[in-house]
């Protein structure tokens, strides 16, 4: 059974149904604001220490709470608004909250599908699917899927 409104969006192709990425995916983007702040602190440690001495403990903890909450919300929303579906003729990837993007990848144009597992992905039991399409330099990816689902989807796309 497909999600509401999917049949019209899929068109003539027979859809397996829209699917979401693995629930651990929001953590992929949630850490980015923290990494930027850490990068700034490491890049200029003297100024970072100078700025931190001007702040009270309450201000630092409040700022950290806002940063972590904003990162978590951003990660969750990017996961929530990302779907993919495989039809008999193409792979469709829908993303975006404010700026919607739908990638239509024809199955016969898929040249390679690679499964990669960075260290933290291996620990979490997930994998990233990188899709190489003939005639384009850009690679689409589905990050992250469960390991078993990634292998099944790879086989399905290359069949």
Coordinates of C-alpha atoms in Angstrom, one line a residue:
X1 CA 0.0 0.0 0.0
X2 CA 1.4 3.4 -0.9
X3 CA 1.2 6.6 1.1
X4 CA -1.7 9.0 0.3
X5 CA -1.2 10.9 -2.9
X6 CA 1.6 8.6 -4.1
X7 CA -0.3 6.8 -6.8
X8 CA -0.9 10.1 -8.7
X9 CA 2.7 11.2 -8.2
X10 CA 4.1 7.8 -9.4
X11 CA 2.1 7.9 -12.6
X12 CA 2.2 5.0 -15.0
X13 CA 5.0 3.1 -13.2
X14 CA 4.0 0.4 -10.7
X15 CA 5.2 1.6 -7.3
X16 CA 6.5 -0.5 -4.4
X17 CA 5.5 2.5 -2.2
X18 CA 7.2 5.4 -0.7
X19 CA 9.7 4.5 2.0
X20 CA 11.7 6.5 4.5
X21 CA 15.3 6.4 5.4
X22 CA 16.4 4.7 8.6
X23 CA 15.3 6.5 11.8
X24 CA 19.0 7.0 12.8
X25 CA 19.4 9.4 9.8
X26 CA 18.4 12.6 11.7
X27 CA 21.7 12.2 13.7
X28 CA 23.6 12.5 10.4
X29 CA 22.8 16.2 10.1
X30 CA 22.1 17.0 13.8
X31 CA 25.7 17.1 14.7
X32 CA 26.6 19.7 12.0
X33 CA 26.0 22.9 14.0
X34 CA 28.0 21.4 16.9
X35 CA 30.9 20.6 14.4
X36 CA 30.9 24.1 13.0
X37 CA 31.1 25.6 16.5
X38 CA 33.9 23.1 17.4
X39 CA 35.7 23.9 14.2
X40 CA 35.6 27.6 15.0
X41 CA 36.9 27.0 18.5
X42 CA 39.8 24.8 17.3
X43 CA 40.6 27.3 14.4
X44 CA 41.1 30.2 16.8
X45 CA 41.4 28.9 20.3
X46 CA 42.6 32.2 21.8
X47 CA 39.5 34.1 20.6
X48 CA 37.2 31.2 21.6
X49 CA 38.6 31.2 25.1
X50 CA 38.3 35.0 25.2
X51 CA 34.6 34.8 24.2
X52 CA 33.9 32.0 26.7
X53 CA 35.3 33.9 29.6
X54 CA 32.8 36.7 28.9
X55 CA 29.9 34.3 29.2
X56 CA 28.2 33.0 32.3
X57 CA 27.7 29.3 32.8
X58 CA 24.0 29.8 32.3
X59 CA 24.5 31.5 29.0
X60 CA 26.9 28.7 27.8
X61 CA 24.4 26.0 28.8
X62 CA 21.5 27.9 27.3
X63 CA 23.4 28.4 24.1
X64 CA 24.3 24.8 24.0
X65 CA 20.7 23.7 24.6
X66 CA 19.5 26.0 21.8
X67 CA 22.2 24.7 19.4
X68 CA 21.6 21.0 20.2
X69 CA 17.8 21.5 19.9
X70 CA 18.1 23.4 16.6
X71 CA 20.4 20.7 15.2
X72 CA 18.1 17.9 16.3
X73 CA 15.1 19.6 14.8
X74 CA 16.9 20.2 11.5
X75 CA 18.0 16.6 11.4
X76 CA 14.5 15.3 12.2
X77 CA 12.8 17.6 9.6
X78 CA 15.3 16.6 6.8
X79 CA 14.5 13.0 7.6
X80 CA 10.8 13.5 7.8
X81 CA 10.6 15.2 4.4
X82 CA 12.7 12.6 2.6
X83 CA 11.1 9.7 0.8
X84 CA 12.1 7.3 -1.9
X85 CA 10.1 5.0 -4.1
X86 CA 11.0 2.4 -6.7
X87 CA 8.7 1.9 -9.7
X88 CA 9.1 -0.5 -12.6
X89 CA 11.0 2.2 -14.5
X90 CA 12.6 4.6 -12.1
X91 CA 13.8 5.5 -8.6
X92 CA 12.3 8.7 -7.2
X93 CA 13.8 10.5 -4.3
X94 CA 11.8 13.4 -2.8
X95 CA 13.5 15.8 -0.4
X96 CA 13.1 19.2 1.1
X97 CA 11.0 21.2 3.5
X98 CA 11.1 24.7 2.0
X99 CA 12.7 23.9 -1.3
X100 CA 11.3 20.6 -2.7
X101 CA 13.4 18.5 -4.9
X102 CA 12.4 15.3 -6.7
X103 CA 15.0 13.2 -8.4
X104 CA 13.8 10.9 -11.1
X105 CA 16.5 8.3 -11.8
X106 CA 15.6 5.9 -14.7
X107 CA 16.6 2.4 -13.7
X108 CA 18.3 1.6 -17.1
X109 CA 20.6 4.7 -16.6
X110 CA 21.9 3.5 -13.3
X111 CA 25.5 2.5 -13.8
X112 CA 26.6 1.6 -10.3
X113 CA 25.2 1.3 -6.8
X114 CA 27.7 1.4 -4.0
X115 CA 27.1 0.6 -0.4
X116 CA 29.4 2.5 2.0
X117 CA 29.5 2.3 5.8
X118 CA 31.5 4.9 7.6
X119 CA 32.6 3.9 11.1
X120 CA 29.6 5.3 13.0
X121 CA 27.3 3.9 10.4
X122 CA 28.7 0.4 11.0
X123 CA 28.2 0.9 14.8
X124 CA 24.6 1.9 14.2
X125 CA 24.0 -0.9 11.7
X126 CA 23.2 1.3 8.8
X127 CA 24.6 1.9 5.3
X128 CA 24.7 4.7 2.7
X129 CA 23.6 3.9 -0.9
X130 CA 25.5 5.9 -3.6
X131 CA 23.9 5.8 -7.0
X132 CA 26.0 6.5 -10.1
X133 CA 23.9 7.5 -13.1
X134 CA 25.2 7.4 -16.7
X135 CA 25.8 10.9 -18.2
X136 CA 26.0 12.8 -14.9
X137 CA 29.0 13.6 -12.7
X138 CA 26.8 14.0 -9.6
X139 CA 26.0 10.9 -7.5
X140 CA 22.7 10.7 -5.7
X141 CA 22.6 9.0 -2.3
X142 CA 20.3 7.5 0.2
X143 CA 21.8 7.9 3.6
X144 CA 21.1 6.0 5.7
X145 CA 19.3 2.7 5.2
X146 CA 19.4 -0.5 7.3
X147 CA 22.1 -2.8 6.1
X148 CA 19.7 -5.5 4.9
X149 CA 17.4 -2.9 3.2
X150 CA 20.5 -1.3 1.5
X151 CA 21.6 -4.7 0.1
X152 CA 18.0 -5.5 -1.1
X153 CA 17.5 -2.1 -2.7
X154 CA 20.9 -2.3 -4.4
X155 CA 20.0 -5.7 -5.9
X156 CA 16.6 -4.4 -6.9
X157 CA 18.1 -1.3 -8.7
X158 CA 20.7 -3.3 -10.5
X159 CA 18.4 -6.2 -11.6

